[in-house]
mmCIF file with all atom_site columns, C-alpha atoms in Angstrom:
data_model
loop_
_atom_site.group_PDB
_atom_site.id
_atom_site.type_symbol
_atom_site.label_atom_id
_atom_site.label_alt_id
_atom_site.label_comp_id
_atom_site.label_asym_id
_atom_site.label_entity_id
_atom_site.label_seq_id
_atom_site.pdbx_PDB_ins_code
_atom_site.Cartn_x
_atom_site.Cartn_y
_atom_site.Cartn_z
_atom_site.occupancy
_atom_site.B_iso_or_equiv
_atom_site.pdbx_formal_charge
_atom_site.auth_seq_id
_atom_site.auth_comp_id
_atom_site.auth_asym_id
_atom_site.auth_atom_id
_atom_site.pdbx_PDB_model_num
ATOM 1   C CA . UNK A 1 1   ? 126.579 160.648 90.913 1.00 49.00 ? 594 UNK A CA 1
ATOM 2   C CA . UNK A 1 2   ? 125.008 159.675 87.271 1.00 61.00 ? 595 UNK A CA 1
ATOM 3   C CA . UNK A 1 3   ? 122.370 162.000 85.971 1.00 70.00 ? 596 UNK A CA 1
ATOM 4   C CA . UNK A 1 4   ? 119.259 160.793 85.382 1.00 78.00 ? 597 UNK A CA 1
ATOM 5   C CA . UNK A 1 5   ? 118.249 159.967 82.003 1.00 82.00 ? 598 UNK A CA 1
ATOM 6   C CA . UNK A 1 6   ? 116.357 162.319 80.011 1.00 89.00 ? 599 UNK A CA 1
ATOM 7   C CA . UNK A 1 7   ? 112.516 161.435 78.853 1.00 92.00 ? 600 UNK A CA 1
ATOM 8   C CA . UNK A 1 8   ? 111.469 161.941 75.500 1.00 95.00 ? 601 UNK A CA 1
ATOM 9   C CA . UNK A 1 9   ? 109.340 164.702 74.896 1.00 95.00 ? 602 UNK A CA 1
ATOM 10  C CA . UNK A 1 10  ? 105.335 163.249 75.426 1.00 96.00 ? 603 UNK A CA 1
ATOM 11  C CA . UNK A 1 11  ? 104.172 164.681 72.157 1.00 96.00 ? 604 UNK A CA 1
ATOM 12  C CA . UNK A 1 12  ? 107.613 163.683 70.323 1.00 96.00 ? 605 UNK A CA 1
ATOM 13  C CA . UNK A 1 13  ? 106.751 160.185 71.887 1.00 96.00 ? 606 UNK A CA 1
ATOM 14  C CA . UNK A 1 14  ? 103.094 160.101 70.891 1.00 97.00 ? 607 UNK A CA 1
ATOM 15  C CA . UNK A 1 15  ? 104.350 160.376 66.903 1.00 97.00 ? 608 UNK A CA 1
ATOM 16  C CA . UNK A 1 16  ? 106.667 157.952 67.154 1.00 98.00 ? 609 UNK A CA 1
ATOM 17  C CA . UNK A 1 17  ? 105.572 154.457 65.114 1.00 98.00 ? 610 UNK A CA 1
ATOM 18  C CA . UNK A 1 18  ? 108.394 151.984 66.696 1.00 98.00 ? 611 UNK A CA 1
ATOM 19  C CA . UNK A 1 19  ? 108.558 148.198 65.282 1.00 97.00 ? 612 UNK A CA 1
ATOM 20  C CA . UNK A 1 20  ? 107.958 145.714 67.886 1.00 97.00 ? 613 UNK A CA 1
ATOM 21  C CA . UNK A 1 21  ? 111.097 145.576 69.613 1.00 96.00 ? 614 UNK A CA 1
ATOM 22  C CA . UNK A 1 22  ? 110.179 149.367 70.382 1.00 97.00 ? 615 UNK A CA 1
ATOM 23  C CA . UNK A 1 23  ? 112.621 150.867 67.706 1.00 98.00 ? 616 UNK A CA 1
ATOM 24  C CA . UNK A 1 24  ? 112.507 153.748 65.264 1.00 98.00 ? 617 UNK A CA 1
ATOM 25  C CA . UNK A 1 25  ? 115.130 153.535 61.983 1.00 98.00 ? 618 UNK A CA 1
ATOM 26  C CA . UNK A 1 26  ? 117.393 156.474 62.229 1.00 98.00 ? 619 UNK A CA 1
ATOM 27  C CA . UNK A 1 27  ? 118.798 157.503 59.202 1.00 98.00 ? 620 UNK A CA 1
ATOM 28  C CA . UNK A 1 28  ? 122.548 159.702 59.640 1.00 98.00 ? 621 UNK A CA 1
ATOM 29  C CA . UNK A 1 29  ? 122.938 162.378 56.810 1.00 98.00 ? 622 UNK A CA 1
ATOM 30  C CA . UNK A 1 30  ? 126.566 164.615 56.590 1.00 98.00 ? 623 UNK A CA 1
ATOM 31  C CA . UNK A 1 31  ? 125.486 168.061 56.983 1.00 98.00 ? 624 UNK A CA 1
ATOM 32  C CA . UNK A 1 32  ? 126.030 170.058 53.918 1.00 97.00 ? 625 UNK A CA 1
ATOM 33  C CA . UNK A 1 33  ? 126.669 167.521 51.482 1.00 96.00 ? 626 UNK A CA 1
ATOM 34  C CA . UNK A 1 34  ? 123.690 165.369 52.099 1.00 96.00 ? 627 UNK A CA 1
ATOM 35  C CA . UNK A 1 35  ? 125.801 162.301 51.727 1.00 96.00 ? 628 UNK A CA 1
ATOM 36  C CA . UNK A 1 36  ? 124.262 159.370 53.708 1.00 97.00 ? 629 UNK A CA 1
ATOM 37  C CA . UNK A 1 37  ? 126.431 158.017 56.079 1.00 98.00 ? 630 UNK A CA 1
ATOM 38  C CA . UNK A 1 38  ? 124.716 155.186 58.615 1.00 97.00 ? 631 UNK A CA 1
ATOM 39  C CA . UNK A 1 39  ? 121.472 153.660 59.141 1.00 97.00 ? 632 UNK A CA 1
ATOM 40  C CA . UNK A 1 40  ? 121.380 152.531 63.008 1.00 97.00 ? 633 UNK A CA 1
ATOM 41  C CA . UNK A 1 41  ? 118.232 152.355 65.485 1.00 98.00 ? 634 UNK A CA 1
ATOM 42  C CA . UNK A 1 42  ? 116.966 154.414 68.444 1.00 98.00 ? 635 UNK A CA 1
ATOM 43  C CA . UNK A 1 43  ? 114.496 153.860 71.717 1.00 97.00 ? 636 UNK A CA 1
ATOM 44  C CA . UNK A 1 44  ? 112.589 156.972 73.463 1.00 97.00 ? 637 UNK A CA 1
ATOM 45  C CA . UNK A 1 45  ? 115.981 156.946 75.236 1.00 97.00 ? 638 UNK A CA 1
ATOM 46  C CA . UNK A 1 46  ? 118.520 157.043 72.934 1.00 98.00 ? 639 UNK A CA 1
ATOM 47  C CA . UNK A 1 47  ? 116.292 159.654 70.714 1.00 98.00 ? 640 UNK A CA 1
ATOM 48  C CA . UNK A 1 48  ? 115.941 161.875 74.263 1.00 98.00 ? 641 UNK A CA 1
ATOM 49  C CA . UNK A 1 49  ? 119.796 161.419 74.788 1.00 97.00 ? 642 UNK A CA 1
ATOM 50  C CA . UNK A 1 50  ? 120.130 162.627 71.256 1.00 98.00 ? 643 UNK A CA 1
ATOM 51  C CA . UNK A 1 51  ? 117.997 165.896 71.737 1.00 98.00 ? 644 UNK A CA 1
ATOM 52  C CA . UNK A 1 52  ? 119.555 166.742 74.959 1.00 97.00 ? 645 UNK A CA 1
ATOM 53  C CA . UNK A 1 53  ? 123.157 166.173 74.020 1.00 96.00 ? 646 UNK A CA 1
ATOM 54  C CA . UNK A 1 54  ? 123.304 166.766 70.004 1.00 97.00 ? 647 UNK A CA 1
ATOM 55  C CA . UNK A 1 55  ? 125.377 163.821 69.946 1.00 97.00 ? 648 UNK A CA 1
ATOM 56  C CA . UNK A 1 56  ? 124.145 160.799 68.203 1.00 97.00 ? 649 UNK A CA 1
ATOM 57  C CA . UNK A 1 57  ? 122.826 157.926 70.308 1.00 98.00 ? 650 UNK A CA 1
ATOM 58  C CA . UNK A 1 58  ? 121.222 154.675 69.127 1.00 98.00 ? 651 UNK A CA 1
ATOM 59  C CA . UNK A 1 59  ? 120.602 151.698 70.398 1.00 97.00 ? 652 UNK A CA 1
ATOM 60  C CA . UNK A 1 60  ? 122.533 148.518 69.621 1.00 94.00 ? 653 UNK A CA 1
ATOM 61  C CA . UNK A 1 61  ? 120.347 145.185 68.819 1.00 94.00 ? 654 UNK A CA 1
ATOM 62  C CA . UNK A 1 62  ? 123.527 143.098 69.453 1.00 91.00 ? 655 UNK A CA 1
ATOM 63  C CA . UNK A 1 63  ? 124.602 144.393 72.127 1.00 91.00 ? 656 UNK A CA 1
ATOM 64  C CA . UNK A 1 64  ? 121.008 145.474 74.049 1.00 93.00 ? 657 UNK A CA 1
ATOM 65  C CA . UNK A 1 65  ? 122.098 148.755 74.926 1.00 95.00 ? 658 UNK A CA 1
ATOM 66  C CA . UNK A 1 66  ? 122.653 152.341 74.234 1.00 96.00 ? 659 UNK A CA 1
ATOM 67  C CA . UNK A 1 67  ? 125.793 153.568 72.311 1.00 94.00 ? 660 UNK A CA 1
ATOM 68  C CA . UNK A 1 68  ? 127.466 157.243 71.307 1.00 96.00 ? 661 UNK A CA 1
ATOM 69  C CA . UNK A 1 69  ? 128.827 157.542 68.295 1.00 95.00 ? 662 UNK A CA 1
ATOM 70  C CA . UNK A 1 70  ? 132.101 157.234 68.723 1.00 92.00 ? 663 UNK A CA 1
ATOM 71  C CA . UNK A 1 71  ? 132.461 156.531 72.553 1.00 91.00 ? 664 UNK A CA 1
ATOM 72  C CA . UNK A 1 72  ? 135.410 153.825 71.578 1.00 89.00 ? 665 UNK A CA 1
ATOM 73  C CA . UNK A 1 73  ? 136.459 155.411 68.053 1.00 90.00 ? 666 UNK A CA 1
ATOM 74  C CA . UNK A 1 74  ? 136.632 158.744 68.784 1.00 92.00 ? 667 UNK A CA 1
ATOM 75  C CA . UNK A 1 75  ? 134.754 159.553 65.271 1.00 94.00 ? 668 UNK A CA 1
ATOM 76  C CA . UNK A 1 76  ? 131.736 161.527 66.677 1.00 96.00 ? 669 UNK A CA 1
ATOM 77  C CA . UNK A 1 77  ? 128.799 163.199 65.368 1.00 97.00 ? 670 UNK A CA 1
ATOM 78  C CA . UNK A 1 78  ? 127.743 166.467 66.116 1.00 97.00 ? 671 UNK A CA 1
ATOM 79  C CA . UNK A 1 79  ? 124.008 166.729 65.694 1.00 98.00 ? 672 UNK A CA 1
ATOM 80  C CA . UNK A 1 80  ? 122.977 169.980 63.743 1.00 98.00 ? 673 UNK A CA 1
ATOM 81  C CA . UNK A 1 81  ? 119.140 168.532 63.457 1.00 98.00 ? 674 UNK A CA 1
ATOM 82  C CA . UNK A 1 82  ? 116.845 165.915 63.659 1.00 98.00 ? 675 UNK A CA 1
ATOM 83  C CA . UNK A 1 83  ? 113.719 165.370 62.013 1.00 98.00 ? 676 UNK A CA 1
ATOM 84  C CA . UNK A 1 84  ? 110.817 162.687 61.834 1.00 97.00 ? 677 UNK A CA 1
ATOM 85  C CA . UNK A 1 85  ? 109.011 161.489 58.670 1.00 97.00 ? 678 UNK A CA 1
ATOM 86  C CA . UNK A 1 86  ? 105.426 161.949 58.407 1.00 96.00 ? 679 UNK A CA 1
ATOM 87  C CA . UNK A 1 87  ? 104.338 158.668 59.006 1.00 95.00 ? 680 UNK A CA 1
ATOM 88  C CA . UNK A 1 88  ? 106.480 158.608 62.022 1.00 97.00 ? 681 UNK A CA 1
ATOM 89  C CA . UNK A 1 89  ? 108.438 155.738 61.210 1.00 97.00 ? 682 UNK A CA 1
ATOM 90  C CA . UNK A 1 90  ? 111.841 157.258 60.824 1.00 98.00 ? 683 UNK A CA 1
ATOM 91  C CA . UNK A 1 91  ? 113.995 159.814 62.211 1.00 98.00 ? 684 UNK A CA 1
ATOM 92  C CA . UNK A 1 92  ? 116.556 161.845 60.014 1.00 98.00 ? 685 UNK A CA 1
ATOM 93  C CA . UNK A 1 93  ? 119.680 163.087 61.376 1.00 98.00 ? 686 UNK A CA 1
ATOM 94  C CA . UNK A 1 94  ? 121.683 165.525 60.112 1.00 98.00 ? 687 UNK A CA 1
ATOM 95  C CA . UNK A 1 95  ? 125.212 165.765 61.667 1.00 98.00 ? 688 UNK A CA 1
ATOM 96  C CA . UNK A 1 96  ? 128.883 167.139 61.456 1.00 98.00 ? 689 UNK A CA 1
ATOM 97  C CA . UNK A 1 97  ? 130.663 163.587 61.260 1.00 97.00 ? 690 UNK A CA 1
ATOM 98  C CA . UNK A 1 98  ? 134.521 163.424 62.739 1.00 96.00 ? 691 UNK A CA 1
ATOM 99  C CA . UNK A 1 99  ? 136.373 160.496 61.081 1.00 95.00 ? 692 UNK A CA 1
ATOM 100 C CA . UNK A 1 100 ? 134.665 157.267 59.531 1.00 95.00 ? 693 UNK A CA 1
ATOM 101 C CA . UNK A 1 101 ? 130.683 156.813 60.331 1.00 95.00 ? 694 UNK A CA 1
ATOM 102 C CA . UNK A 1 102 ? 131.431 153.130 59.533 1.00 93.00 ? 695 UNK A CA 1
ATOM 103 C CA . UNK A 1 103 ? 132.356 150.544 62.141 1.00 89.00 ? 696 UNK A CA 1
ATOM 104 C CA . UNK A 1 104 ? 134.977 149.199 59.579 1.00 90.00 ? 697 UNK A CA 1
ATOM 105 C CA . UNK A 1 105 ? 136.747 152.252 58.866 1.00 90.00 ? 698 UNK A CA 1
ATOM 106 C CA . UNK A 1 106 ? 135.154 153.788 56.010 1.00 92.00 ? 699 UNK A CA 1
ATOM 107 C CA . UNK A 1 107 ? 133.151 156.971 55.460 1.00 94.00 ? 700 UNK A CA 1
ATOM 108 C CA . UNK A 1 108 ? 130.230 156.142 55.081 1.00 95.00 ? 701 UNK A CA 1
ATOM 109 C CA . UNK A 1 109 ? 128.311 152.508 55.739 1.00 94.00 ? 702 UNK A CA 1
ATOM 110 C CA . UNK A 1 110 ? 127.053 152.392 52.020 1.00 92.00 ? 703 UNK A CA 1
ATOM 111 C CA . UNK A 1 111 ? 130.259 152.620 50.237 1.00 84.00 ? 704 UNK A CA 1
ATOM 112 C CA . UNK A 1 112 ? 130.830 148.683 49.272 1.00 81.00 ? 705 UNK A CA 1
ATOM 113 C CA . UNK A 1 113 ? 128.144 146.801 47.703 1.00 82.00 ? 706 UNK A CA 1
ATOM 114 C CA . UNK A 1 114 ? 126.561 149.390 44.860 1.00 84.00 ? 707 UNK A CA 1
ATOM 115 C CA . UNK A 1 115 ? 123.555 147.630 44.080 1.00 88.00 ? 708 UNK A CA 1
ATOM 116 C CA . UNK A 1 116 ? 122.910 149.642 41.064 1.00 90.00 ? 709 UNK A CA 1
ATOM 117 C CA . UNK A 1 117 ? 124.415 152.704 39.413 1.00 88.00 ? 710 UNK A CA 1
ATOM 118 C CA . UNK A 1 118 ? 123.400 156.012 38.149 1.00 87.00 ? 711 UNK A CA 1
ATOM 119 C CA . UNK A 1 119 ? 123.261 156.267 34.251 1.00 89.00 ? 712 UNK A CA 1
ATOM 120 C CA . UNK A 1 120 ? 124.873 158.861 32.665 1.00 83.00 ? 713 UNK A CA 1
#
């Protein structure tokens, strides 16, 4: 028997400024270094998922559905918090991050194309 999905917290919800397909940007930070790893997006579902389970949970545009972190990889994220900007707009996690964040095998989704680089 399959649990019934958990709601989203009314006054959590009533913050929440989604875009018009009904979805808030989640950032994914590694705890303790601060390193950005992911930017992915999350529904009232996938953000109540989140809070119940501490695993990160978004939801995938492509494929119109809910995902876990690593439900086919195996490279999970623990979630040690979550927070929510003040406009509402965006939703920080902070997690413990087994293996690669990155879909193509690297650590972190923003290790590629460097746009721009610190002087020193």
């Amino acid at each position: 028997m399959t649990e019934p999905a958990p709601t989203l917290d009314p006054a959590i919800a009533a913050r929440l400024k989604r875009n018009a397909d009904g979805l808030v940007a989640a950032v994914v930070q590694q705890q303790g270094t601060g390193e950005v790893l992911m930017m992915a997006w999350m529904d009232d579902e996938a953000l109540a998922r989140t809070l119940a389970t501490r695993q990160g949970t978004y939801f995938s545009r492509s494929r119109g559905r809910l995902w876990v972190k690593g439900e086919t990889s195996g490279h999970t994220q623990a979630v040690v918090e979550v927070r929510l900007d003040c406009d509402g707009d965006t939703i920080l996690l902070v997690v413990d991050q087994t293996g690669p964040a990155c879909h193509t095998g690297t650590r972190t989704c923003f290790d590629e194309a460097v746009l721009l680089e610190a002087q020193v």
